[in-house]
Coordinates of C-alpha atoms in Angstrom, one line a residue:
X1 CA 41.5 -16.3 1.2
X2 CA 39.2 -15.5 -1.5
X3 CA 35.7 -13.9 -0.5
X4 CA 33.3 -16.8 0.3
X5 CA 29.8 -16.7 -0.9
X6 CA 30.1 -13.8 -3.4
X7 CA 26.2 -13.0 -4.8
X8 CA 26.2 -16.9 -5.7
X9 CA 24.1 -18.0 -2.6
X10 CA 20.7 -17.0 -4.5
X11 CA 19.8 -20.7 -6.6
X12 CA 21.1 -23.8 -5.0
X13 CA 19.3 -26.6 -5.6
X14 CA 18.3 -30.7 -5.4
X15 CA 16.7 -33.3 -7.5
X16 CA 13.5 -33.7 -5.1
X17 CA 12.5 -37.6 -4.7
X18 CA 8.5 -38.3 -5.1
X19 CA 7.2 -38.7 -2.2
X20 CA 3.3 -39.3 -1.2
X21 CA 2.6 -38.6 2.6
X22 CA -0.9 -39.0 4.5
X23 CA 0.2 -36.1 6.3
X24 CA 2.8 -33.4 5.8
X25 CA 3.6 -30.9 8.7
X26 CA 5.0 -27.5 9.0
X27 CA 7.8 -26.7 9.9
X28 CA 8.1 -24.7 13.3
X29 CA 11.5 -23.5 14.1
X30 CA 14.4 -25.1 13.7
X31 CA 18.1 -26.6 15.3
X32 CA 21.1 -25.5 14.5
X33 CA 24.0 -28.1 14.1
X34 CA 27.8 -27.4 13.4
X35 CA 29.2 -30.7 11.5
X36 CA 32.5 -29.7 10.3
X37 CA 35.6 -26.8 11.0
X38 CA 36.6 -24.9 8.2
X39 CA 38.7 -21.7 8.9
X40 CA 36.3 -19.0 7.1
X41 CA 37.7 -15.4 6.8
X42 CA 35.6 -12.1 7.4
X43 CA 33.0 -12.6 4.8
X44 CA 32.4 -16.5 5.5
X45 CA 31.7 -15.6 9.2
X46 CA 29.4 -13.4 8.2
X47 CA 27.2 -15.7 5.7
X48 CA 27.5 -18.2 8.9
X49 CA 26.1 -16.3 10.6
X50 CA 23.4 -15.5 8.4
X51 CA 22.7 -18.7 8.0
X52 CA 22.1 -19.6 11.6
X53 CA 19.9 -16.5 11.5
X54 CA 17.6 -17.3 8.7
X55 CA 14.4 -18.9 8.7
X56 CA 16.8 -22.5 8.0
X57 CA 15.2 -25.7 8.4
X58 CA 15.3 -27.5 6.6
X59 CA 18.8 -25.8 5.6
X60 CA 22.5 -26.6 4.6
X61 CA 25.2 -24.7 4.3
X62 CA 28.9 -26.0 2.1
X63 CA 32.3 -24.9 1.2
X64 CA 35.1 -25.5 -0.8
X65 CA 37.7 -27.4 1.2
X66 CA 40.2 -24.5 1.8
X67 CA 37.0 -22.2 2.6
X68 CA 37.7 -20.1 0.0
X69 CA 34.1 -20.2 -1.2
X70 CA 31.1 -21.4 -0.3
X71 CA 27.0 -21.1 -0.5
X72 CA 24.2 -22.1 1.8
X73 CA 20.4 -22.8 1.4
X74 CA 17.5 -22.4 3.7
X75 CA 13.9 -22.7 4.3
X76 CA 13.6 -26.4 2.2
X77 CA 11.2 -28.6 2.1
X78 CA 13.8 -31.3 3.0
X79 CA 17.0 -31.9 4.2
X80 CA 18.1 -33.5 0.9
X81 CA 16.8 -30.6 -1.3
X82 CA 18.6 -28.3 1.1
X83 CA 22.1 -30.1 1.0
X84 CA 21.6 -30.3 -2.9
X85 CA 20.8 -27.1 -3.6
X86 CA 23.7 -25.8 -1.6
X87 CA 26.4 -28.2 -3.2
X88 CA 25.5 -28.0 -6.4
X89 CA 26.1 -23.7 -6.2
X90 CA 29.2 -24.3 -4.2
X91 CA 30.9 -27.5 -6.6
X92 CA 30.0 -25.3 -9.5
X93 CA 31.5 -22.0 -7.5
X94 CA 34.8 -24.2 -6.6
X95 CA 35.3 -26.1 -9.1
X96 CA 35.9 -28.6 -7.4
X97 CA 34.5 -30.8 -4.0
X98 CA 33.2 -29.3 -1.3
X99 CA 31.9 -30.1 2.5
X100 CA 28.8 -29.4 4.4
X101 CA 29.7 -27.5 7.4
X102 CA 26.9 -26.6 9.3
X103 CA 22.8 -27.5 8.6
X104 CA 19.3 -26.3 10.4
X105 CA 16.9 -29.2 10.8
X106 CA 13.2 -28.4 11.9
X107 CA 12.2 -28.3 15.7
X108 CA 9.4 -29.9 15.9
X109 CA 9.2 -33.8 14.5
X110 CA 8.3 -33.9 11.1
X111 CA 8.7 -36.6 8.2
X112 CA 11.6 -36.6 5.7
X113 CA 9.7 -34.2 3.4
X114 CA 7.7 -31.2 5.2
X115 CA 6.4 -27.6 4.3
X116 CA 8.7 -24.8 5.2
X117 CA 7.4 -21.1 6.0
X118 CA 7.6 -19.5 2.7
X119 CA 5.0 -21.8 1.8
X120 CA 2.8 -22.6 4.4
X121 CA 0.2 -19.8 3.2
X122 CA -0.2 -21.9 -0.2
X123 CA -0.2 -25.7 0.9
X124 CA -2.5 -24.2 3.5
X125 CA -5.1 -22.2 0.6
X126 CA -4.9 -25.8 -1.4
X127 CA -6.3 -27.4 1.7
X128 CA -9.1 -25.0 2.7
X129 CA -10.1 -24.1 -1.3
X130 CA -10.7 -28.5 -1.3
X131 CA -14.7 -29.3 -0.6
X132 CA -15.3 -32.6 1.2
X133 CA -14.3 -35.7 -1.5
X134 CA -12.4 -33.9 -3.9
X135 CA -8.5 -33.2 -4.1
X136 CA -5.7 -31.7 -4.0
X137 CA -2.0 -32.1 -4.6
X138 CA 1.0 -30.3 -3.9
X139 CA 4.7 -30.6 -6.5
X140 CA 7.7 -29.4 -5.8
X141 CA 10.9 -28.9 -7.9
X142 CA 14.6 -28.8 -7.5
X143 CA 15.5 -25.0 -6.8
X144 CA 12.8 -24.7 -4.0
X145 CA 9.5 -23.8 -5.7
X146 CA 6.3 -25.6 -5.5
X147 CA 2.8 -25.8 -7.1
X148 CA -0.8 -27.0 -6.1
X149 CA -3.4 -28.5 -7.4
X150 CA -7.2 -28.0 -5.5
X151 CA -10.6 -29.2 -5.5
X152 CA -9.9 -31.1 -8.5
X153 CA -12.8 -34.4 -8.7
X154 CA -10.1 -36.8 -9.1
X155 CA -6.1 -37.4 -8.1
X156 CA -5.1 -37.4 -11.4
X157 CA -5.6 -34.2 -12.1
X158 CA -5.0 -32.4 -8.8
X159 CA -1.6 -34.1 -9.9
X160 CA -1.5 -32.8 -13.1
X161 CA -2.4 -29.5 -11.8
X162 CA 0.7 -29.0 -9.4
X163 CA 3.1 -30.0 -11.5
X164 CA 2.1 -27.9 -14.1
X165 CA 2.3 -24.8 -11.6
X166 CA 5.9 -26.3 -10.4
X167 CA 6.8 -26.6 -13.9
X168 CA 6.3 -22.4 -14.6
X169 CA 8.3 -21.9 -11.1
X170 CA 11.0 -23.5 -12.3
X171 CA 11.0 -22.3 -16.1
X172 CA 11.0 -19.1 -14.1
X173 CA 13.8 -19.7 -12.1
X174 CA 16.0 -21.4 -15.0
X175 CA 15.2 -18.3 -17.2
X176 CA 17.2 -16.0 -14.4
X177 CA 20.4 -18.7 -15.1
X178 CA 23.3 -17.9 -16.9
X179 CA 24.0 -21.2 -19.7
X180 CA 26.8 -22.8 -16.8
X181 CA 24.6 -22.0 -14.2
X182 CA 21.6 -23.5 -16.5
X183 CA 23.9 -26.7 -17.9
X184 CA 25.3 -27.7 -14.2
X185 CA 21.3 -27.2 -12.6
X186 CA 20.0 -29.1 -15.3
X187 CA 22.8 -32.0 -15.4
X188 CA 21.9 -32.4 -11.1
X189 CA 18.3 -32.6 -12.5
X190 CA 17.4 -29.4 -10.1
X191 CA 14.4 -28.3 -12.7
X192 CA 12.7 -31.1 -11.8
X193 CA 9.0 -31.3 -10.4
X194 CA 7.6 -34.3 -8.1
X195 CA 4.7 -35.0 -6.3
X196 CA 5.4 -34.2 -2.6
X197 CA 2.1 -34.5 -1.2
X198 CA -1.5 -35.8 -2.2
X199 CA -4.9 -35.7 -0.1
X200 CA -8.9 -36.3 -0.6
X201 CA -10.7 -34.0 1.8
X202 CA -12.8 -35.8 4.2

């Protein structure tokens, strides 16, 4: 078979769905679940297993239906996001469909949208910088980056804020995109930014 997961695992993405919670948790460790067999050769085995090993959930990992190819995505801020991200790379990779074999979901019950580690330090800094009746707001776009709004006086503009500091993650992640890469990102609407999370401190 062909090498799987050549240096094609670094942007997967999703189109993230707006969603305002009252609270959004952290994720704190995760399961690791096996949903389909796919013969992988050397290299497959090896991203597999890197994938079990990394910081995953929310994570998912696909591959072309003869395993010849394949990409994986962890450390989401949802399960969605994570599968997106990670079939989007691999259809583009295969030309062609592909399945989800394995996925990491978080520990500890959280909601259908939750913060993962790489950016626990942030959403935490928007809470603490937010004085008692203002707010804050927290975006998030398709390839995985975020950006937060705090201690704004109204909602409006902490949501203004965050998206704005989503948008300049993900002009700097489509600016690292080949045009294909760019053209099959932009037609899964992965550059897009959405509210995740919104709060008024008491």
């Amino acid at each position: 078979m062909k090498h799987l997961f050549k240096p094609l695992v670094l942007g997967l993405a999703f189109t993230l769905h707006a969603t305002t919670a009252s609270a959004l948790e952290e994720i704190k460790g995760s399961v690791f679940q096996i949903l389909n067999q796919v013969e992988l050769n050397a290299d497959g085995q090896n991203e597999l297993k890197r994938f079990r090993a990394a910081p995953a959930a929310y994570g998912s990992m696909y591959v072309s239906r003869d395993g010849s190819t394949g990409a994986w995505r962890s450390d989401q801020f949802s399960l969605a996001m994570a599968r997106k991200l990670s079939e989007t790379i691999c259809r583009q990779v295969a030309q062609g469909p592909c399945v989800e074999i394995a996925r990491a979901v978080p520990r500890n019950s959280v909601g259908a949208v939750a913060i993962p580690k790489r950016a626990q330090s942030d959403f935490r800094n928007a809470i603490r910088e937010t004085t008692s009746g203002r707010y804050a707001a927290f975006a998030a776009h398709g390839m995985g980056g975020w950006g937060f709004g705090s201690n704004f006086n109204n909602l409006d503009e902490a949501r203004t804020r965050a998206v704005l500091e989503c948008q300049a993650s993900s002009a700097r992640d489509r600016a690292k995109h080949d045009k294909s890469r760019r053209q099959a990102f932009e037609r899964a609407g992965l550059y897009n930014c959405a509210i995740i999370y919104t709060i008024q401190k008491k």
